[in-house]
Coordinates of C-alpha atoms and ligand atoms in Angstrom, one line a residue:
M1 CA -3.9 -13.5 -46.4
C2 CA -4.2 -12.8 -42.6
G3 CA -6.0 -9.7 -41.2
A4 CA -4.2 -7.4 -38.6
G5 CA -6.3 -9.1 -35.9
S6 CA -4.9 -12.8 -36.5
R7 CA -1.2 -11.4 -37.0
A8 CA -1.3 -9.9 -34.0
R9 CA -2.2 -12.8 -32.1
I10 CA 0.1 -15.2 -34.1
G11 CA 2.9 -12.1 -32.4
Y12 CA 1.4 -12.1 -29.3
A13 CA 1.2 -16.4 -29.2
Q14 CA 5.4 -16.2 -30.1
I15 CA 6.7 -13.3 -27.9
L16 CA 4.6 -14.4 -24.8
P17 CA 4.0 -18.1 -25.0
E18 CA 3.6 -18.2 -21.0
V19 CA 1.2 -15.3 -20.8
R20 CA -1.3 -17.8 -22.4
M21 CA -0.8 -20.5 -19.4
K22 CA -1.3 -18.7 -16.6
A23 CA -5.2 -17.9 -15.7
P24 CA -5.9 -14.3 -15.2
I25 CA -6.5 -13.3 -11.8
R26 CA -8.7 -10.8 -10.8
V27 CA -7.6 -7.1 -9.3
A28 CA -9.7 -4.3 -7.7
V29 CA -9.2 -0.9 -8.0
T30 CA -11.2 1.4 -5.8
G31 CA -11.2 5.3 -7.0
A32 CA -9.9 4.4 -9.9
A33 CA -10.4 7.7 -11.7
G34 CA -8.8 9.4 -9.4
N35 CA -4.9 10.8 -8.8
I36 CA -3.5 7.8 -7.5
G37 CA -5.5 5.2 -9.6
Y38 CA -4.1 6.8 -13.1
S39 CA -0.5 6.3 -11.8
L40 CA -1.4 3.0 -10.3
L41 CA -3.5 0.8 -13.4
W42 CA -0.4 1.3 -16.0
R43 CA 2.2 -0.2 -13.4
L44 CA -0.3 -3.0 -12.6
A45 CA -1.2 -3.4 -16.3
S46 CA 2.1 -3.4 -17.3
G47 CA 3.1 -6.0 -15.5
N48 CA 5.0 -4.2 -12.5
C49 CA 2.9 -5.6 -9.3
F50 CA 1.7 -9.4 -10.3
G51 CA 5.1 -10.3 -13.0
D52 CA 5.6 -9.8 -17.0
D53 CA 3.5 -13.2 -17.1
Q54 CA 0.6 -12.7 -15.1
P55 CA -2.7 -11.6 -16.8
M56 CA -5.3 -9.8 -15.0
I57 CA -9.1 -8.8 -15.6
L58 CA -9.2 -5.2 -13.8
Q59 CA -12.2 -4.3 -11.7
L60 CA -12.6 -0.7 -11.3
L61 CA -14.9 1.3 -8.5
E62 CA -15.9 4.6 -8.7
I63 CA -18.3 6.3 -7.2
T64 CA -21.1 7.0 -9.7
P65 CA -20.9 10.8 -10.2
V66 CA -17.1 10.0 -11.3
M67 CA -18.5 7.2 -13.8
E68 CA -17.9 9.1 -17.3
R69 CA -14.4 9.8 -15.8
L70 CA -13.7 6.5 -15.0
N71 CA -15.1 5.5 -18.8
G72 CA -12.0 8.1 -19.8
V73 CA -9.4 6.3 -17.8
V74 CA -11.0 2.7 -19.1
M75 CA -10.7 4.0 -23.0
E76 CA -6.9 5.0 -22.4
L77 CA -6.4 1.6 -20.7
V78 CA -8.0 0.2 -23.8
D79 CA -6.1 2.2 -26.4
S80 CA -2.7 1.4 -24.0
A81 CA -3.2 -2.0 -26.0
F82 CA -1.8 -4.6 -22.8
P83 CA -0.9 -7.8 -23.1
L84 CA -1.8 -8.6 -20.1
V85 CA -5.0 -7.2 -19.5
H86 CA -8.0 -9.3 -20.4
D87 CA -10.7 -7.2 -19.3
I88 CA -11.8 -4.4 -17.5
V89 CA -14.7 -4.2 -15.3
A90 CA -16.2 -0.4 -14.6
T91 CA -18.2 -0.4 -12.0
D92 CA -20.1 1.6 -8.9
D93 CA -21.2 -1.2 -7.3
V94 CA -18.6 -2.4 -4.8
N95 CA -20.1 -6.4 -5.0
T96 CA -19.1 -6.1 -8.8
A97 CA -15.7 -4.6 -8.5
F98 CA -14.6 -7.2 -5.6
R99 CA -16.6 -10.3 -7.1
D100 CA -13.9 -12.9 -6.6
A101 CA -10.9 -10.3 -6.5
D102 CA -7.5 -12.0 -5.7
A103 CA -6.1 -8.4 -4.8
I104 CA -7.6 -5.6 -3.6
F105 CA -6.5 -1.6 -3.6
L106 CA -8.4 0.6 -1.6
V107 CA -7.6 3.6 -2.8
G108 CA -11.2 5.2 -3.3
S109 CA -11.5 8.7 -0.4
R110 CA -11.0 12.1 -0.4
P111 CA -7.2 13.1 0.7
R112 CA -6.4 15.7 2.9
S113 CA -6.1 19.5 2.1
K114 CA -3.2 21.8 3.2
D115 CA -4.5 22.8 6.8
M116 CA -5.3 19.0 7.8
D117 CA -3.8 15.8 9.8
R118 CA -4.3 12.4 8.4
A119 CA -6.5 11.5 11.1
D120 CA -8.8 14.4 10.0
L121 CA -10.3 12.5 7.5
V122 CA -11.7 9.6 9.3
A123 CA -14.9 11.2 9.5
A124 CA -15.1 11.5 5.8
N125 CA -13.4 8.1 4.7
G126 CA -14.2 5.7 7.8
P127 CA -18.0 5.0 6.5
I128 CA -16.7 3.9 2.8
F129 CA -14.2 1.4 4.6
V130 CA -17.6 0.0 6.1
G131 CA -19.3 -0.9 3.3
Q132 CA -16.5 -2.2 1.4
G133 CA -15.2 -4.5 4.1
K134 CA -18.8 -5.8 3.9
A135 CA -18.7 -6.3 0.1
I136 CA -15.6 -7.7 0.4
G137 CA -16.1 -10.3 2.6
E138 CA -19.1 -11.0 0.5
S139 CA -17.5 -11.2 -2.8
A140 CA -13.9 -11.5 -2.8
S141 CA -11.9 -14.4 -3.0
R142 CA -11.2 -16.1 0.3
D143 CA -7.5 -15.9 0.0
V144 CA -8.1 -12.1 -1.2
K145 CA -4.7 -9.8 -0.5
V146 CA -5.9 -6.4 0.8
I147 CA -3.6 -3.0 0.5
T148 CA -5.7 0.1 2.1
V149 CA -4.1 3.5 0.9
G150 CA -7.0 5.7 1.2
N151 CA -6.3 7.5 4.7
P152 CA -6.3 7.6 7.5
A153 CA -5.1 4.0 5.9
N154 CA -4.5 2.1 8.9
T155 CA -7.7 3.3 10.8
N156 CA -9.5 2.6 7.5
C157 CA -7.9 -1.0 7.2
L158 CA -9.2 -1.5 10.9
I159 CA -12.8 -0.6 9.6
A160 CA -12.8 -2.9 6.3
R161 CA -11.4 -6.1 8.2
A162 CA -13.8 -5.8 11.1
N163 CA -16.9 -5.8 8.6
A164 CA -15.5 -8.1 6.5
T165 CA -17.5 -11.2 7.5
G166 CA -15.6 -14.8 7.2
L167 CA -12.5 -13.0 6.0
D168 CA -9.2 -14.0 7.5
G169 CA -7.3 -10.9 9.1
S170 CA -4.4 -11.8 7.1
C171 CA -6.2 -10.6 4.3
F172 CA -5.9 -7.1 5.1
S173 CA -3.3 -4.8 5.1
A174 CA -2.5 -1.1 5.1
M175 CA 0.7 1.4 3.3
T176 CA 3.0 2.5 4.9
R177 CA 5.9 1.4 2.6
L178 CA 5.8 5.3 1.0
D179 CA 7.0 6.4 4.3
Q180 CA 9.7 3.5 4.0
N181 CA 10.6 4.4 0.6
R182 CA 10.6 8.4 1.7
A183 CA 13.4 6.9 4.4
V184 CA 15.7 4.8 2.0
G185 CA 15.1 8.1 -0.2
Q186 CA 16.4 10.4 2.6
V187 CA 19.7 8.1 3.5
A188 CA 20.5 7.5 -0.2
A189 CA 20.6 11.0 -0.5
K190 CA 22.3 11.8 3.1
L191 CA 25.3 9.1 1.8
G192 CA 25.3 10.0 -2.0
V193 CA 24.5 6.6 -2.7
P194 CA 22.2 5.3 -5.3
A195 CA 18.6 4.1 -3.3
A196 CA 19.7 0.4 -4.4
Q197 CA 22.3 0.6 -2.0
V198 CA 20.0 1.3 1.2
Q199 CA 18.4 -1.9 2.2
D200 CA 16.6 -3.2 5.3
V201 CA 15.1 0.1 6.3
F202 CA 11.3 -0.3 7.9
V203 CA 8.7 1.7 9.6
W204 CA 6.7 1.2 12.9
G205 CA 3.5 2.3 13.8
N206 CA 1.0 4.5 12.2
H207 CA 1.0 6.5 8.7
S208 CA 1.2 9.6 10.5
D209 CA 3.2 11.8 11.7
K210 CA 4.1 9.7 14.7
M211 CA 5.8 7.1 12.4
Y212 CA 9.3 5.6 13.5
P213 CA 11.1 4.9 10.2
D214 CA 14.0 2.4 11.9
L215 CA 17.7 2.6 10.8
R216 CA 19.0 0.3 13.3
K217 CA 19.3 -2.8 11.2
A218 CA 19.5 -0.8 7.7
V219 CA 22.6 -1.5 5.6
A220 CA 23.6 0.8 3.4
S221 CA 26.6 -0.1 0.7
E222 CA 26.6 -3.4 2.3
L223 CA 27.6 -1.3 5.8
P224 CA 25.6 -0.7 8.6
A225 CA 24.0 2.4 7.9
M226 CA 23.8 3.9 11.4
G227 CA 27.7 3.7 11.6
Q228 CA 27.1 6.1 8.6
L229 CA 25.0 8.6 9.7
D230 CA 25.1 11.1 12.7
L231 CA 22.4 10.0 15.6
A232 CA 20.8 13.5 16.3
W233 CA 20.2 14.0 12.2
V234 CA 18.5 10.3 12.0
R235 CA 16.5 11.3 15.4
E236 CA 15.9 14.4 14.5
E237 CA 15.8 16.3 11.1
F238 CA 15.7 12.4 9.1
R239 CA 12.3 11.1 11.3
R240 CA 10.5 14.2 11.1
T241 CA 11.1 14.7 7.0
V242 CA 9.7 11.6 6.8
A243 CA 6.9 12.0 9.1
T244 CA 5.9 14.9 7.8
R245 CA 6.8 14.3 3.7
G246 CA 3.2 14.1 2.7
K247 CA 2.3 17.5 4.0
A248 CA 5.5 19.2 2.4
I249 CA 3.9 17.4 -0.8
I250 CA 0.8 19.1 -0.1
M251 CA 2.4 22.0 0.0
A252 CA 4.8 22.4 -2.6
R253 CA 2.5 20.3 -5.3
G254 CA -1.0 21.5 -4.4
A255 CA -2.1 18.2 -3.8
S256 CA -1.7 15.0 -2.4
S257 CA 1.1 12.6 -3.6
A258 CA -0.1 10.2 -5.9
A259 CA 2.5 8.6 -8.4
S260 CA 5.3 8.1 -5.5
A261 CA 2.1 6.5 -3.6
A262 CA 1.1 4.0 -6.7
S263 CA 5.0 3.1 -7.0
A264 CA 5.0 2.2 -3.1
A265 CA 1.2 0.4 -3.5
V266 CA 2.8 -1.8 -6.3
D267 CA 6.1 -2.1 -3.8
H268 CA 4.2 -3.5 -1.2
M269 CA 1.6 -5.6 -3.4
R270 CA 4.5 -7.3 -5.8
D271 CA 6.3 -8.0 -2.1
W272 CA 3.1 -9.9 -0.6
W273 CA 2.9 -11.4 -3.8
K274 CA 6.0 -12.7 -4.8
G275 CA 7.7 -12.6 -1.5
T276 CA 10.5 -10.6 -0.1
N277 CA 13.6 -13.6 -0.5
G278 CA 14.6 -12.4 3.3
R279 CA 14.3 -8.5 2.6
I280 CA 12.7 -6.7 5.6
V281 CA 10.1 -4.4 4.5
S282 CA 7.2 -2.6 6.2
M283 CA 3.4 -3.4 6.1
A284 CA 0.7 -2.3 8.1
I285 CA -0.8 -5.5 9.8
P286 CA -3.3 -6.0 12.4
S287 CA -1.5 -6.8 15.6
Q288 CA -1.7 -10.5 16.8
G289 CA 0.2 -9.0 20.0
W290 CA 3.9 -8.6 18.5
Y291 CA 6.0 -6.4 20.2
D292 CA 3.1 -5.6 23.0
V293 CA 1.0 -3.3 20.2
P294 CA -2.7 -4.2 21.6
E295 CA -4.3 -7.1 19.2
G296 CA -6.3 -6.1 16.5
L297 CA -4.8 -2.4 15.9
V298 CA -3.6 -2.3 12.0
F299 CA 0.2 -1.4 13.1
S300 CA 3.4 -1.2 10.9
F301 CA 5.6 -4.1 11.4
P302 CA 9.0 -5.0 10.2
V303 CA 8.2 -8.4 8.0
T304 CA 9.2 -10.5 5.7
V305 CA 7.0 -12.7 3.1
D306 CA 7.7 -16.0 1.7
A307 CA 7.2 -17.2 -1.5
S308 CA 3.3 -19.0 -0.5
G309 CA 2.3 -15.0 0.4
T310 CA 2.5 -15.5 4.2
I311 CA 3.9 -12.6 6.0
S312 CA 6.1 -13.1 9.3
V313 CA 6.7 -10.2 11.5
V314 CA 10.7 -9.7 12.7
E315 CA 10.8 -10.8 16.3
G316 CA 13.6 -10.9 18.5
L317 CA 14.5 -7.1 17.9
E318 CA 16.0 -5.5 19.9
I319 CA 13.6 -2.9 21.9
D320 CA 15.8 -0.2 23.6
A321 CA 13.6 2.9 25.3
Y322 CA 14.3 4.9 22.6
T323 CA 12.2 2.4 20.3
R324 CA 9.6 1.6 23.0
D325 CA 8.5 5.4 23.6
R326 CA 8.4 5.4 19.9
I327 CA 5.9 2.1 19.5
V328 CA 4.1 3.5 22.6
E329 CA 3.1 7.1 20.8
N330 CA 1.8 4.8 17.9
I331 CA 0.0 2.8 19.9
Q332 CA -1.6 5.6 21.5
D333 CA -2.1 7.4 18.3
L334 CA -3.9 4.8 17.0
E335 CA -6.2 3.6 19.6
S336 CA -7.1 7.2 19.7
E337 CA -8.5 7.0 16.0
R338 CA -9.6 3.5 17.0
S339 CA -12.4 5.1 19.6
A340 CA -13.5 7.8 17.4
V341 CA -14.6 5.0 14.8
A342 CA -16.0 2.8 17.7
E343 CA -19.5 3.2 16.2
L344 CA -18.0 1.6 12.7
I345 CA -16.3 -1.8 14.0
Ligands
NAD401 P1 -8.0 11.6 -5.5 O1 -9.6 12.8 -4.6 O2 -7.4 12.0 -6.8 O3 -8.7 10.5 -6.1 C1 -10.0 9.6 -5.2 C2 -10.9 8.6 -5.8 O4 -11.6 8.3 -5.2 C3 -11.4 9.8 -6.9 O5 -11.7 9.6 -7.9 C4 -12.8 9.7 -5.9 O6 -14.1 10.0 -6.6 C5 -13.1 7.9 -5.3 N1 -14.1 8.2 -4.2 C6 -14.3 8.4 -3.3 N2 -15.3 7.6 -2.6 C7 -15.2 6.4 -3.0 C8 -15.9 5.3 -2.7 N3 -16.5 5.1 -1.5 N4 -15.9 4.3 -3.7 C9 -15.0 4.5 -4.7 N5 -14.1 5.5 -5.1 C10 -14.5 6.9 -4.5 O7 -7.0 10.9 -4.5 P2 -6.1 10.3 -4.6 O8 -5.1 11.3 -4.6 O9 -5.9 9.4 -5.4 O10 -6.3 9.8 -2.8 C11 -6.9 8.3 -2.6 C12 -6.3 8.7 -1.2 O11 -5.3 7.9 -0.6 C13 -6.6 9.8 -0.1 O12 -7.5 9.4 0.9 C14 -5.4 10.2 -0.1 O13 -5.4 10.9 1.3 C15 -4.5 8.6 0.4 N6 -3.0 8.5 0.0 C16 -2.7 7.4 1.2 C17 -1.2 6.9 1.0 C18 -0.6 6.7 1.9 O14 1.0 6.0 2.1 N7 -1.3 5.7 2.7 C19 -0.3 8.3 0.1 C20 -1.1 9.3 -1.3 C21 -2.2 9.5 -0.6
LMR402 C1 1.2 10.9 1.7 O1 2.1 10.4 3.3 O2 1.7 11.7 0.9 C2 -0.4 10.4 1.9 O3 -0.9 10.1 2.8 C3 -1.1 12.1 1.5 C4 -0.8 12.6 3.2 O4 -1.9 13.4 3.4 O5 -0.2 13.0 3.5

């Protein structure tokens, strides 16, 4: 007579034979007991990001005073009995969290309050990314994929990358996918079509209110989106709504966006992990001088990702005077953030 455990193992092997074939990857999440973490971990564990055939070991980092809360999150993860989760490490030690990590979500940091801009967080959050960057350089897999979510995301990514000795800049990115998704949501609502009908929307620059959501290549219901939209709406209301959406959510909810941020982080990492199959998406990555963006600035570009995980900036897009002005505005914004953290990089 089999016990319950044996029956569960037989069922598992029959239903998910491929799960047993892939080696587990190591996925680190910082700020794992925070609001974004509480949404993100369940999406990762369900297979939404790395695939429903990819087991994982979750490596969760929190600051020491928050370890008991993290313990509660771990209890709930265990209680969710995810077939893909092979182990969970909960720690307040950065090197333990990043040890051999294949993917890292840098979320842990303070969110802004109603009276702040994202850049105001640089003094509070910037130093976090010095130690975490060093630990990534020391402990993570040599081809780790790092997404920076904590604000100001582009500049925190710049700090982490600068401190991660021995790792290539191509391991680092910051999230502007939430801005892209917001832009898609606004266009879909304006045209009265499902979001899936809106493609090739991307965002240039900084995850700040200077960001430039670009619709020039966008397609809605298989037709050019710009042909269906009023230029004044695109340049004014649309751009302002997308760029200030984070603040609008804080004012309405009393807390910074969390579920949509987690969802965007999953979209970003899934596209990096599996490729975009030709779709254009937005990722903030260390510039190599593309579109005259100074080398090293972590700048959101239109990119595609191939099946091996190599990110390529979409080159050769027409840069009209309006677009050039928006790019320059974002360069200046990011250069000013970089000056503010000069002692951390
Ligand atoms: P939260 O306050 O709910 O959670 C943050 C967690 O990080 C807390 O549990 C805290 O203890 C932990 N933390 C703080 N310092 C840490 C450290 N050094 N190491 C590990 N953990 C640490 O905040 P949240 O709502 O989850 O937001 C997290 C960050 O993400 C904020 O900076 C927020 O502004 C940013 N954010 C970015 C985007 C984006 O699009 N890039 C979107 C939404 C939120
Ligand atoms: C967002 O865009 O929702 C986040 O970056 C939170 C914020 O401070 O705006």
